[in-house]
XYZ file of C-alpha atoms in Angstrom:
767
model
C 40.401 45.868 44.745
C 36.989 44.610 43.204
C 36.492 41.144 41.947
C 36.248 40.311 38.018
C 32.972 39.926 36.659
C 31.392 36.471 36.575
C 31.780 34.678 33.228
C 28.655 33.267 31.207
C 27.391 29.731 32.107
C 28.037 28.679 28.714
C 31.813 29.540 28.897
C 32.130 27.989 32.306
C 30.623 24.704 31.142
C 32.978 24.868 27.970
C 35.998 25.168 30.225
C 34.807 22.350 32.692
C 33.907 20.141 29.687
C 37.365 20.453 28.234
C 39.283 19.467 31.447
C 37.244 16.293 31.908
C 35.034 15.327 28.981
C 34.836 11.817 30.010
C 33.204 12.569 33.212
C 30.205 14.138 31.381
C 29.060 10.763 30.303
C 29.454 9.398 33.725
C 27.461 11.596 35.994
C 24.041 10.621 34.634
C 22.095 10.166 38.008
C 19.606 13.105 38.627
C 20.876 15.539 41.194
C 24.442 14.615 40.981
C 27.300 16.647 39.558
C 27.848 15.800 35.922
C 31.296 16.719 36.252
C 31.733 15.203 39.708
C 35.135 14.867 40.936
C 38.519 16.011 39.639
C 37.930 19.411 41.573
C 35.844 20.724 38.350
C 32.002 20.832 39.513
C 30.719 19.010 42.557
C 27.549 19.532 44.456
C 26.510 22.255 41.913
C 29.319 24.635 42.584
C 32.357 25.471 40.382
C 35.716 24.636 42.139
C 38.438 27.121 42.678
C 40.324 26.231 39.478
C 37.356 26.911 37.568
C 37.043 30.508 39.105
C 36.971 33.404 36.833
C 40.645 34.454 37.310
C 40.236 36.654 40.326
C 43.555 37.551 41.647
C 44.437 37.184 45.181
C 44.054 40.243 47.182
C 47.582 41.815 48.103
C 47.873 42.656 51.765
C 47.596 46.173 52.563
C 51.017 48.079 52.898
C 52.190 48.551 56.322
C 52.803 52.280 57.148
C 56.226 53.300 57.902
C 57.323 54.389 61.378
C 57.257 58.149 61.752
C 59.522 60.039 64.079
C 58.044 63.157 65.716
C 60.367 66.007 64.797
C 61.262 68.444 67.245
C 60.169 71.916 66.530
C 62.554 74.136 64.966
C 64.767 76.499 67.207
C 63.340 79.797 67.737
C 64.652 82.629 65.725
C 66.795 84.972 67.439
C 64.990 87.798 69.277
C 61.568 85.908 69.322
C 60.568 84.018 72.342
C 59.283 80.538 71.918
C 55.736 79.817 72.831
C 55.291 77.717 75.993
C 53.864 74.059 75.251
C 50.372 73.705 76.131
C 49.851 70.821 78.426
C 48.332 67.822 76.712
C 44.849 66.710 77.525
C 43.459 70.167 78.348
C 41.468 71.827 75.421
C 41.669 75.617 75.257
C 38.452 77.485 75.833
C 36.883 79.291 72.788
C 36.567 83.033 72.762
C 33.190 84.536 73.123
C 33.125 85.819 69.610
C 33.770 82.395 68.307
C 30.759 80.920 70.342
C 28.353 83.451 68.975
C 29.331 82.695 65.413
C 28.626 79.102 65.955
C 25.151 79.573 67.586
C 24.245 81.613 64.541
C 25.428 78.712 62.087
C 23.466 76.249 64.077
C 20.187 78.299 63.875
C 20.712 78.828 60.147
C 21.141 75.168 59.451
C 18.056 74.273 61.539
C 15.973 76.745 59.615
C 17.199 75.298 56.424
C 16.487 71.788 57.457
C 13.123 72.547 58.961
C 12.137 74.352 55.583
C 13.253 71.256 53.706
C 11.125 69.114 55.767
C 8.035 71.209 55.577
C 8.491 71.422 51.908
C 8.706 67.748 51.586
C 5.874 67.086 53.643
C 3.661 69.424 51.540
C 4.981 67.877 48.457
C 4.050 64.394 49.584
C 0.535 65.797 50.698
C 0.036 67.191 47.355
C 1.305 63.888 45.618
C -1.022 61.995 47.889
C -4.020 64.226 46.941
C -2.824 64.110 43.155
C -2.989 60.461 43.197
C -5.914 59.522 45.538
C -8.171 62.375 44.575
C -7.106 64.370 41.427
C -6.017 61.567 39.206
C -7.334 58.582 41.037
C -9.175 57.472 37.960
C -6.176 57.588 35.735
C -4.027 55.533 38.143
C -6.882 53.214 38.870
C -7.231 52.479 35.120
C -3.535 52.097 34.747
C -3.420 49.391 37.803
C -6.124 47.476 36.129
C -4.240 47.336 32.836
C -1.295 46.006 34.688
C -2.914 43.574 36.659
C -6.186 42.729 34.958
C -5.540 40.348 31.937
C -7.343 38.035 29.763
C -7.246 34.443 30.763
C -8.062 31.953 28.092
C -9.645 28.740 28.950
C -8.728 26.095 26.319
C -11.285 23.422 25.349
C -10.598 19.776 25.453
C -10.212 18.316 21.986
C -12.921 15.933 21.034
C -11.961 12.168 20.192
C -12.149 10.314 17.011
C -13.548 6.770 17.010
C -14.322 4.269 14.421
C -17.789 3.132 13.466
C -17.897 0.751 16.233
C -16.841 3.654 18.590
C -13.289 2.040 19.108
C -10.838 4.959 20.056
C -8.578 5.959 17.172
C -7.634 9.635 18.742
C -7.796 10.612 22.038
C -6.224 13.139 24.552
C -3.667 12.734 27.283
C -1.504 15.114 29.248
C 2.419 15.183 29.252
C 4.647 16.366 31.990
C 6.960 19.153 30.842
C 9.918 20.755 32.685
C 9.320 24.506 33.117
C 12.147 26.812 33.887
C 12.300 30.406 35.561
C 15.759 31.657 34.251
C 15.363 34.949 36.241
C 14.586 33.156 39.464
C 17.441 30.745 38.931
C 19.814 33.517 38.407
C 18.531 35.382 41.340
C 19.280 32.467 43.610
C 22.760 32.089 41.830
C 21.863 28.370 41.127
C 22.567 28.182 37.417
C 25.396 25.839 37.782
C 23.588 23.513 39.908
C 20.201 23.478 37.757
C 22.357 22.779 34.748
C 24.283 19.968 36.325
C 20.960 18.371 37.412
C 19.320 18.673 33.961
C 22.499 17.229 32.276
C 22.326 14.377 34.692
C 19.038 13.443 33.273
C 19.450 14.170 29.557
C 23.387 13.947 29.029
C 25.695 16.520 27.525
C 24.194 16.136 23.997
C 21.525 18.458 25.272
C 23.716 21.097 26.812
C 23.401 23.678 24.118
C 19.857 23.544 24.277
C 19.382 23.698 27.972
C 22.123 26.365 28.271
C 20.352 28.585 25.727
C 17.059 28.210 27.604
C 18.860 28.973 31.054
C 20.652 32.238 29.592
C 17.294 33.770 28.455
C 15.969 36.785 30.403
C 12.567 35.142 30.835
C 10.598 34.024 33.824
C 8.894 31.028 31.818
C 10.683 28.556 29.501
C 9.123 25.247 28.746
C 11.684 22.593 27.713
C 10.717 20.583 24.616
C 12.241 17.415 26.302
C 10.580 14.220 27.171
C 9.898 13.636 30.839
C 9.659 10.092 32.163
C 8.411 8.889 35.679
C 11.804 8.730 37.172
C 12.436 12.264 36.104
C 9.423 13.492 37.632
C 10.378 11.921 41.093
C 13.962 13.502 40.740
C 12.508 16.968 40.097
C 10.000 16.750 43.001
C 12.808 15.470 45.311
C 15.446 17.949 44.263
C 13.207 21.020 44.825
C 15.488 23.374 42.980
C 14.485 26.957 42.675
C 13.146 27.892 39.291
C 12.470 24.549 37.831
C 9.171 22.761 38.252
C 6.550 20.410 36.533
C 3.818 21.436 34.227
C 1.233 19.239 32.285
C 0.332 20.124 28.671
C -2.386 18.366 26.499
C -1.159 15.822 24.374
C -2.777 13.871 21.257
C -2.509 10.063 21.220
C -3.351 7.831 18.503
C -3.678 4.350 20.397
C -3.610 2.311 17.080
C -0.308 3.783 16.037
C -0.104 4.195 12.249
C -3.433 2.473 11.597
C -5.575 4.766 9.447
C -2.912 7.470 9.650
C -3.852 9.213 6.551
C -7.677 9.247 7.564
C -6.927 10.517 11.068
C -4.105 13.013 10.293
C -2.411 14.582 13.165
C -2.275 17.880 15.029
C 0.341 20.781 15.355
C 2.222 21.863 18.322
C -0.591 24.226 19.092
C -3.023 21.424 19.132
C -4.858 22.193 15.896
C -5.596 19.788 13.253
C -3.060 19.871 10.102
C -3.758 16.614 8.333
C -6.591 14.294 7.696
C -9.916 14.222 9.813
C -8.022 16.281 12.428
C -7.910 19.111 9.883
C -11.040 18.391 7.878
C -13.331 18.075 11.156
C -11.155 20.595 13.235
C -13.735 22.929 13.991
C -15.987 20.295 15.574
C -12.947 18.718 17.230
C -11.372 21.767 18.665
C -14.424 22.898 20.613
C -14.735 26.552 21.600
C -12.229 28.125 23.997
C -13.391 30.982 26.329
C -11.921 34.152 27.766
C -12.396 35.606 31.283
C -10.834 38.595 32.812
C -8.628 37.906 35.642
C -6.428 39.767 38.167
C -2.827 38.402 38.208
C -1.012 38.908 41.621
C 2.333 37.402 42.734
C 2.496 35.171 45.688
C 5.589 33.179 46.459
C 7.210 34.309 43.012
C 4.313 32.714 41.226
C 1.574 34.359 39.175
C -1.792 33.714 40.756
C -4.852 34.476 38.622
C -8.134 35.492 40.309
C -11.048 35.301 38.081
C -13.275 38.412 38.011
C -16.507 36.870 37.239
C -18.100 33.586 36.276
C -16.744 30.029 36.842
C -13.432 29.199 35.434
C -15.015 26.972 32.633
C -17.721 29.413 31.843
C -18.256 29.523 27.985
C -15.990 26.623 27.298
C -17.459 24.051 24.891
C -15.502 20.686 24.792
C -14.722 19.208 21.296
C -17.134 16.996 19.794
C -16.547 13.250 19.181
C -16.241 12.272 15.454
C -17.413 8.922 14.415
C -15.844 7.512 11.241
C -17.241 5.285 8.675
C -14.007 3.200 8.991
C -14.055 -0.188 10.521
C -10.871 -0.604 12.178
C -10.875 -4.288 11.897
C -11.252 -4.090 8.103
C -8.704 -1.331 8.226
C -6.004 -3.372 9.834
C -6.658 -6.330 7.200
C -6.082 -3.694 4.483
C -2.965 -2.368 6.196
C -1.586 -5.908 6.435
C -2.341 -6.787 2.901
C -0.876 -3.672 1.501
C 2.176 -4.480 3.541
C 2.337 -7.893 1.891
C 2.079 -6.094 -1.641
C 4.967 -3.568 -0.822
C 7.260 -6.350 0.329
C 6.617 -8.266 -3.041
C 6.580 -5.474 -5.393
C 8.495 -2.497 -3.857
C 6.390 0.097 -5.465
C 6.798 3.904 -5.332
C 3.304 3.906 -3.781
C 0.238 2.011 -3.152
C -3.525 2.509 -2.047
C -6.319 0.351 -1.068
C -9.883 1.458 -0.670
C -12.925 -0.529 0.797
C -16.327 1.044 0.318
C -19.744 -0.248 1.310
C -21.728 0.546 -2.218
C -25.039 0.707 -0.564
C -24.171 3.784 1.608
C -20.914 5.128 0.162
C -19.217 4.521 3.737
C -15.425 4.141 3.300
C -14.665 1.144 5.449
C -10.856 1.341 4.812
C -8.350 3.656 3.393
C -4.711 2.703 3.340
C -1.713 4.228 1.644
C 1.962 3.524 1.472
C 4.317 5.030 2.343
C 2.671 5.916 5.705
C 3.579 7.483 9.061
C 2.693 7.129 12.727
C 0.965 10.377 13.875
C 2.347 9.870 17.426
C 6.006 10.526 16.091
C 7.676 13.171 14.092
C 7.255 12.512 10.135
C 10.556 11.788 8.399
C 9.254 12.964 5.023
C 6.491 14.822 3.819
C 5.692 12.222 1.141
C 4.756 9.811 3.934
C 1.660 12.116 4.883
C 0.463 12.350 1.179
C -3.077 10.577 1.023
C -2.739 8.992 -2.300
C -6.136 7.517 -2.257
C -7.612 11.182 -2.436
C -4.865 13.444 -3.238
C -3.150 11.743 -6.178
C -4.816 11.911 -9.657
C -3.670 9.245 -12.015
C -4.851 7.776 -15.429
C -7.383 5.336 -14.478
C -6.812 3.085 -17.520
C -8.889 0.183 -18.418
C -11.185 0.364 -15.194
C -12.981 3.229 -17.131
C -13.873 0.610 -19.862
C -16.823 -0.270 -17.616
C -18.228 3.231 -17.560
C -17.985 3.525 -21.428
C -19.811 0.163 -21.695
C -22.520 1.216 -19.129
C -23.082 4.582 -20.939
C -23.567 2.971 -24.369
C -25.897 0.391 -22.906
C -27.882 2.848 -21.220
C -28.205 5.272 -24.110
C -29.193 2.282 -26.242
C -26.317 2.617 -28.834
C -25.369 -0.911 -28.227
C -26.758 -4.250 -27.506
C -25.226 -6.637 -24.761
C -24.799 -9.462 -27.638
C -23.566 -7.247 -30.103
C -20.300 -7.925 -31.632
C -17.332 -5.787 -32.821
C -14.081 -6.669 -34.747
C -11.026 -5.964 -32.595
C -8.687 -5.793 -35.664
C -6.477 -8.554 -34.486
C -4.741 -6.422 -32.099
C -3.897 -3.403 -34.137
C -5.935 -0.544 -35.615
C -4.719 2.322 -37.568
C -7.183 4.770 -36.098
C -5.689 7.787 -37.746
C -2.937 8.422 -40.351
C -0.588 9.152 -37.402
C -2.106 7.001 -34.512
C -2.615 3.434 -34.103
C -4.504 1.717 -31.194
C -3.179 -1.751 -29.918
C -4.384 -4.496 -27.738
C -2.342 -6.872 -25.720
C -4.222 -9.898 -27.054
C -4.918 -10.342 -30.894
C -8.620 -10.918 -31.237
C -11.102 -10.898 -33.965
C -14.829 -10.560 -33.386
C -15.995 -10.349 -29.691
C -19.143 -9.557 -27.983
C -19.365 -6.820 -25.216
C -18.661 -9.235 -22.293
C -15.773 -10.597 -24.132
C -14.478 -7.134 -24.868
C -14.355 -6.380 -21.243
C -12.888 -9.845 -20.348
C -9.840 -9.332 -22.522
C -9.832 -5.545 -21.845
C -9.726 -4.524 -25.777
C -8.824 -0.821 -26.251
C -9.713 -1.241 -30.008
C -13.200 -2.563 -29.378
C -13.963 -0.030 -26.463
C -13.135 2.743 -28.899
C -15.714 1.254 -31.430
C -18.073 1.125 -28.635
C -17.292 4.971 -27.837
C -18.013 5.837 -31.358
C -21.494 4.831 -31.028
C -21.895 7.552 -28.577
C -19.606 10.323 -29.836
C -17.402 12.835 -28.048
C -20.108 14.962 -26.335
C -22.041 11.898 -24.994
C -18.940 10.285 -23.822
C -17.934 13.486 -22.030
C -21.256 13.855 -20.365
C -21.645 10.367 -19.119
C -18.082 10.593 -17.582
C -19.060 13.548 -15.764
C -22.345 12.040 -14.436
C -20.268 9.434 -12.887
C -18.623 12.437 -10.970
C -15.160 12.338 -12.570
C -13.639 15.718 -12.914
C -15.606 16.718 -9.567
C -14.143 16.850 -6.096
C -15.726 14.367 -3.857
C -17.413 15.925 -0.866
C -15.405 13.719 1.800
C -14.403 15.290 4.895
C -10.622 15.247 4.283
C -8.231 18.127 3.240
C -6.782 18.681 -0.372
C -9.006 15.982 -2.080
C -8.207 16.044 -5.696
C -10.997 16.615 -8.367
C -9.057 15.010 -11.170
C -8.980 16.396 -14.581
C -11.570 15.914 -17.640
C -10.922 18.179 -20.419
C -13.894 19.702 -22.216
C -14.763 17.449 -25.147
C -14.584 20.417 -27.442
C -10.741 20.251 -26.894
C -10.596 16.607 -27.823
C -8.949 15.525 -30.996
C -10.015 12.157 -32.342
C -7.275 10.193 -30.892
C -7.758 12.003 -27.351
C -11.450 11.063 -27.351
C -10.586 7.334 -28.262
C -8.000 7.425 -25.339
C -10.432 8.799 -22.907
C -12.854 5.851 -23.590
C -10.406 3.543 -22.166
C -9.157 5.520 -19.413
C -6.182 7.646 -20.884
C -5.965 11.379 -21.471
C -7.989 12.115 -18.165
C -7.126 11.762 -14.442
C -8.968 10.703 -11.381
C -8.054 9.810 -7.840
C -8.443 6.384 -6.583
C -11.541 7.365 -4.492
C -13.177 8.683 -7.691
C -12.802 5.337 -9.445
C -13.981 3.351 -6.365
C -17.098 5.586 -5.927
C -18.005 5.357 -9.736
C -17.770 1.513 -9.723
C -19.865 1.457 -6.555
C -22.691 3.032 -8.291
C -22.639 0.093 -10.794
C -22.393 -2.186 -7.737
C -25.470 -0.480 -6.107
C -27.779 -0.880 -8.945
C -26.841 2.371 -10.790
C -27.328 4.669 -7.907
C -24.233 6.964 -6.920
C -23.842 7.407 -3.206
C -21.412 10.228 -2.045
C -18.411 8.754 -0.557
C -18.061 9.571 3.258
C -15.419 9.094 5.904
C -17.409 10.649 8.826
C -20.762 9.147 9.937
C -21.624 11.125 13.089
C -20.673 14.061 15.237
C -21.604 13.767 19.018
C -21.339 16.364 21.453
C -19.949 16.417 25.027
C -23.335 15.512 26.466
C -23.590 12.440 24.242
C -26.201 13.915 21.879
C -26.014 13.332 18.218
C -25.784 16.877 16.536
C -24.941 15.528 13.053
C -25.585 12.123 11.375
C -24.868 11.301 7.735
C -27.893 9.869 6.083
C -26.908 7.364 3.591
C -28.321 8.510 0.111
C -29.744 4.689 -0.380
C -32.667 4.602 -2.608
C -32.919 8.435 -2.745
C -29.415 8.770 -3.949
C -28.506 9.907 -7.510
C -29.303 7.426 -10.130
C -26.852 7.428 -12.743
C -28.231 4.521 -14.688
C -31.102 1.968 -14.716
C -30.701 -1.020 -12.362
C -30.950 -3.142 -15.566
C -28.020 -1.446 -17.030
C -25.920 -1.717 -13.891
C -26.667 -5.395 -13.306
C -25.852 -6.242 -16.889
C -22.404 -4.362 -16.706
C -21.755 -6.162 -13.309
C -22.693 -9.513 -14.949
C -20.307 -8.839 -17.623
C -17.528 -7.859 -15.499
C -17.526 -11.297 -13.833
C -16.109 -12.586 -16.908
C -13.050 -10.608 -16.198
C -12.353 -12.730 -13.254
C -14.153 -16.039 -13.897
C -13.473 -17.011 -17.672
C -10.437 -18.490 -19.368
C -9.562 -15.354 -21.118
C -10.333 -13.137 -18.348
C -7.588 -10.559 -17.349
C -8.488 -10.653 -13.688
C -8.429 -14.366 -12.641
C -6.018 -13.775 -9.633
C -8.896 -11.609 -8.148
C -11.019 -14.888 -7.422
C -12.311 -15.458 -4.020
C -13.208 -18.917 -2.938
C -16.843 -19.088 -2.291
C -17.644 -16.045 -3.826
C -18.471 -14.484 -7.415
C -16.441 -11.453 -8.316
C -17.255 -8.627 -10.872
C -14.137 -6.480 -11.428
C -11.849 -4.779 -13.983
C -8.080 -4.691 -14.249
C -6.032 -1.834 -15.259
C -2.460 -1.537 -16.508
C -1.912 2.080 -17.504
C 1.431 3.652 -18.662
C 2.267 6.722 -16.354
C 2.160 10.061 -18.038
C 5.190 11.948 -18.518
C 4.906 15.544 -17.387
C 6.944 16.674 -20.415
C 4.502 14.994 -22.837
C 3.699 11.448 -23.775
C 4.199 8.365 -21.527
C 7.081 6.592 -19.869
C 7.934 3.355 -21.509
C 8.703 1.408 -18.220
C 6.453 2.953 -15.698
C 2.940 2.018 -14.914
C -0.086 2.017 -12.608
C -1.432 -1.360 -11.948
C -4.799 -1.458 -10.494
C -7.795 -3.946 -9.768
C -11.139 -2.546 -8.673
C -14.179 -5.179 -7.871
C -17.321 -5.808 -6.302
C -18.300 -8.885 -4.238
C -20.554 -10.772 -4.067
C -21.264 -10.048 -7.534
C -25.093 -10.967 -7.256
C -25.410 -8.526 -4.209
C -22.373 -6.489 -3.563
C -21.510 -5.720 -0.171
C -17.983 -4.489 -0.742
C -16.156 -2.606 -3.491
C -12.373 -2.938 -3.208
C -9.704 -0.951 -5.206
C -6.108 -1.690 -5.218
C -3.783 0.761 -6.938
C -0.071 0.377 -7.237
C 2.297 3.057 -8.602
C 5.450 1.706 -10.538
C 5.866 -1.764 -9.046
C 9.221 -3.462 -9.657
C 9.231 -6.923 -11.488
C 5.767 -6.735 -12.873
C 3.229 -4.213 -14.097
C -0.042 -5.982 -14.936
C -3.079 -5.300 -12.784
C -3.751 -9.015 -12.692
C -0.216 -9.948 -11.516
C 0.260 -7.122 -9.054
C -3.050 -5.734 -7.627
C -5.589 -8.799 -7.944
C -3.935 -10.893 -5.462
C -4.165 -8.344 -2.908
C -8.085 -7.730 -3.816
C -8.563 -11.554 -3.310
C -6.871 -11.914 0.163
C -8.427 -8.697 1.583
C -11.941 -9.402 0.068
C -11.884 -13.049 1.313
C -10.859 -11.909 4.934
C -13.499 -8.863 4.969
C -16.299 -10.948 3.826
C -15.700 -13.640 6.512
C -15.440 -10.792 9.091
C -18.685 -9.424 8.043
C -20.287 -12.669 8.017
C -21.465 -12.377 4.267
C -22.761 -15.895 3.254
C -20.642 -17.768 0.717
C -22.254 -17.965 -2.874
C -23.714 -21.544 -3.407
C -24.048 -20.549 -7.206
C -20.397 -19.580 -7.647
C -17.721 -21.870 -8.749
C -15.756 -23.539 -6.164
C -12.641 -25.844 -5.926
C -13.433 -29.549 -6.683
C -12.647 -32.162 -4.048
C -9.039 -32.874 -4.880
C -8.093 -30.175 -7.447
C -6.741 -26.830 -6.315
C -6.512 -23.717 -8.376
C -3.155 -23.429 -10.235
C -1.151 -20.352 -9.940
C -1.458 -18.024 -12.789
C 1.499 -18.081 -15.134
C 2.223 -15.883 -18.116
C 2.144 -17.463 -21.440
C 2.604 -16.260 -25.164
C -0.726 -16.222 -27.142
C -0.156 -15.106 -30.591
C 3.004 -13.671 -29.782
C 1.633 -11.584 -26.925
C 2.153 -12.112 -23.214
C -0.993 -13.241 -21.563
C -2.253 -14.864 -18.446
C -2.443 -18.659 -18.536
C -5.628 -20.182 -17.660
C -6.670 -21.860 -14.471
C -8.711 -24.919 -14.025
C -12.137 -23.275 -13.428
C -14.120 -24.155 -10.351
C -16.973 -26.544 -10.537
C -20.325 -25.598 -9.609
C -21.675 -27.594 -6.680
C -18.132 -29.101 -5.911
C -16.913 -26.463 -3.489
C -15.008 -27.948 -0.352
C -15.882 -25.683 2.684
C -14.081 -26.721 5.822
C -16.161 -25.241 8.775
C -14.507 -25.207 12.318
C -16.984 -26.365 14.893
C -14.976 -24.981 17.795
C -14.634 -21.197 18.906
C -11.083 -20.448 19.991
C -10.097 -19.005 23.115
C -8.891 -15.349 22.138
C -7.288 -14.473 25.334
C -3.792 -13.009 25.011
C -4.026 -12.602 20.994
C -3.541 -9.266 19.081
C -6.305 -8.034 17.074
C -4.795 -9.232 13.838
C -4.084 -12.697 15.314
C -7.843 -12.873 16.776
C -9.214 -11.985 13.307
C -7.328 -14.696 11.655
C -8.578 -17.208 14.247
C -12.155 -15.922 13.822
C -11.844 -16.450 9.924
C -10.637 -20.050 10.469
C -13.609 -20.556 12.801
C -16.103 -18.960 10.287
C -17.359 -16.675 13.060
C -18.002 -12.896 12.851
C -15.663 -11.099 15.212
C -16.436 -7.645 16.734
C -13.586 -6.003 18.404
C -13.430 -3.287 21.236
C -10.633 -1.670 22.736
C -6.978 -1.923 21.889
C -4.060 -4.134 22.902
C -4.299 -7.806 23.850
C -7.728 -9.742 23.956
C -8.834 -10.038 27.656
C -12.315 -11.245 27.172
C -15.013 -12.622 24.707
C -18.807 -12.704 24.653
C -19.212 -16.291 23.519
C -17.000 -18.866 25.530
C -14.742 -21.229 23.672
C -16.305 -24.338 22.318
C -18.774 -25.620 19.726
C -20.597 -22.771 17.805
C -22.660 -22.519 14.745
C -20.734 -20.882 11.567
C -21.522 -17.387 11.216
C -22.149 -16.413 14.860
C -20.866 -12.925 16.131
C -18.507 -13.010 19.192
C -17.439 -9.658 20.680
C -13.757 -9.609 21.892
C -12.506 -6.915 24.153
C -8.889 -5.757 24.059
C -7.086 -4.074 26.557
C -3.376 -2.438 26.459
C -0.687 -3.944 28.894
C -0.119 -1.723 31.849
C-alpha cells in the first residue's frame, strides 16, 4: 500500500501554526525551530502528529494451512500409475531435446541481430552527430551555454560645491534562495523555520511564497543585519546563501532631498538630479559573451574574451552648486516656519546673483531618499514644479521696465485714489492702505496695486508683455532637474484691460519660485540675467573635469541697464527700512536689505480666487549695495496669518543673517543699526485709516550699531554641523565643513582669533 502524497509547505505551516500559535513568537533565535516543542516542529522536521495522514500498514494476511489431498481412487478397470520417487527428475525424450535446441538457436540469432542493428544505429548516430550534423549541434550547444554577461557600471557620486558627499554607493547583503535545490534535499521545513526564526511569523506568507516557486534563484527583499549574516554562514543550509547588491546611500538623510532625488529598484534615477543627470551618473554598462557551466550546483561563468570590466565606464561624479551648510540652515529655518504657520507647503531658495548658482533649495513637505516615501506629495519639488501667481513681487519688474523704457522718472508721483479705483465699469482695483500722491519708491514701499497699474499704463499691454518675457517668465529654466515648470504668461492679445492691470502686479499669470528668484537676481546683479543652475561640474572616474558650468558673469544676458537695476534696488530698500514699508520683518542687523513682499490670493481652478487662501512670500537681496545673496521664501496657505511680512519675511531675516555670517560677508557700516540700549520692537498689526497695516518699529540709528565680537574660537569637537555653525556665527568666523556626522577636528585651534577668519571643521560619522 503506497503512502499518500506530501502536502504543501503552506498547509503544513498552517496546521502547525493552528496547534501552537503562541510558540511562533517565542522561537526567534536563528537556526532553532520556530515551533519548537509540543511535538509539532523541532530541528527542522515535522513530528508524527503532523504527518499527512499516512495510514498504518496492515500486516500481510497469513496463508491458511493447506492439507494435501490424497489422489482419488482409481476408477475400476484402470490401473493406478505408480508414484515417481521424489528427488529424481525424469529424463526428457530425444524429440523434446531437439526442439529445445532449435529454440535456443532461434533466440540467439534474434538477439544477435538486435545487437548488430543497435550497434549499427549507434554508429550511424555518432557519425550523424560528429560528422554530418556537427555544425548544427555545435551551434545549438553554444546557444545553450554561451550567454551574454552584463557588466554593470558603478553609479557616480553626487557632491556639493565643497565636495561634501551627498549621494554615494554602498552594498547590501541579501538572502538568495534556490527553491529547487531546497526541495531536492527535502529541507523546505528546515529553511522555513530558520528564516522565520529571524524574521518572525509575520513574514511567513512572503517567505513560503518564495520557497514554493519553481525557480533556482529568488532574492528575498528583506533587510539583513550582521547577526543574520553570521547565522546564515554558520547554518550552511542547502539552497540559501548571501549575495551583495548595489545600494544608493544619502549620508545627509533628507538634506536637499528634492535636489538629489532618488533611484528606483533598478538603480536608475527617478527624481531630482539623480534623474536629471542620470546619463552621467549611471555610467556605461558593458556586455561580454560567457560560457556558463554548472559546478557544485552553481552557475559559473567563463568569459570568452577580454577582461571582465572591458568596456565598462564608471558613472561620473556630479558636483552641485548647493552649499550643504547653507542648505542645512535653510532646512532649519523652514522647519521653524512650518511649526509656526502650518502651511500646506513652503519653499526657500538661496541664489548667488553674480553666477546664478543655487546655493540652497528647500521644500516642505519633504522626504528621506534612504527610505520609502509615504506620499507622492512629499517628492514634489515645489520650488521648480509649482507655478503660482507671484503677486506683488512682480511690481519690481513693472517699475524696472517703465524706468528702462523711460516712460516714468524715479521721482515721478502718482495718485493712489485713496485705496479704491473703479478701473472699469465692472472692476475696481483696491489697495490695503489708503494713500494719495506717492512717488515710485513709496509705491513700492506700500505695495500699491492702483499706482502700479498707472505705471503699467505708461507702457501699454504689448510692452509690458515683452518686458515680462525678457525677464524669462513663461520660459522653462534650463536647470538640471526634471519636470521644471515654465509658468504661464498669456499672449498680450488675449488680455482684457483688467487682465493687463492684474498682470502688472502679479496676478493673471503664474511662475515658479525659481523663476521669481532668478528674475530678482537680474536686478541684484546690475541688470544681468544669469541662468540658474544646480550643477557646476561633471568629473569622470579618472578625476578629469569633462564639463564645467561657466557662469554667465559680465557676458550674461543684459536685461536692463545697471543704472536702472541699481535704482530699483535702492527703491526696494524702502520696503524694508521705512516706516510704511511692508517688509520690515525682513531686516537683518548690520546689513541693508532690498526686497519685496507679496500676499496673493490663490486662484480657484473653477474661476476667480479663494477668499481665504493665500500665497505669502518675500524675495530680497542682501547686502543691498553689493548683493551676495538673493533669498526667496514662499508659503502656501499658512494658518493664522497670510501677509508676506508676517509669515515669510522673518524666515528671510534669520536665514539671511546666518548665511552672510557663514560666507564672511562684512557688515554694512552705512546701514542702520540698533542703538546702544534700544532694541527693535516686534512688528504688530494696527489699523491705519480703517485698514490693517504693520506698525512701525523704531528705525536703527546710523553709526550706533552695537556689534559684539567674540574673540575666542570655540572647540567644535563633538558638535553636529548645525551646532558648529551656530557657534561659528557667535564667534563671527567663517566655518567650512567637510564630511558628515560629528566634528572631530578643526584647522584653527580653539583660542583668540580675528573676526572673519576661516576655519575648516571635519566631521565623521560614529562607527
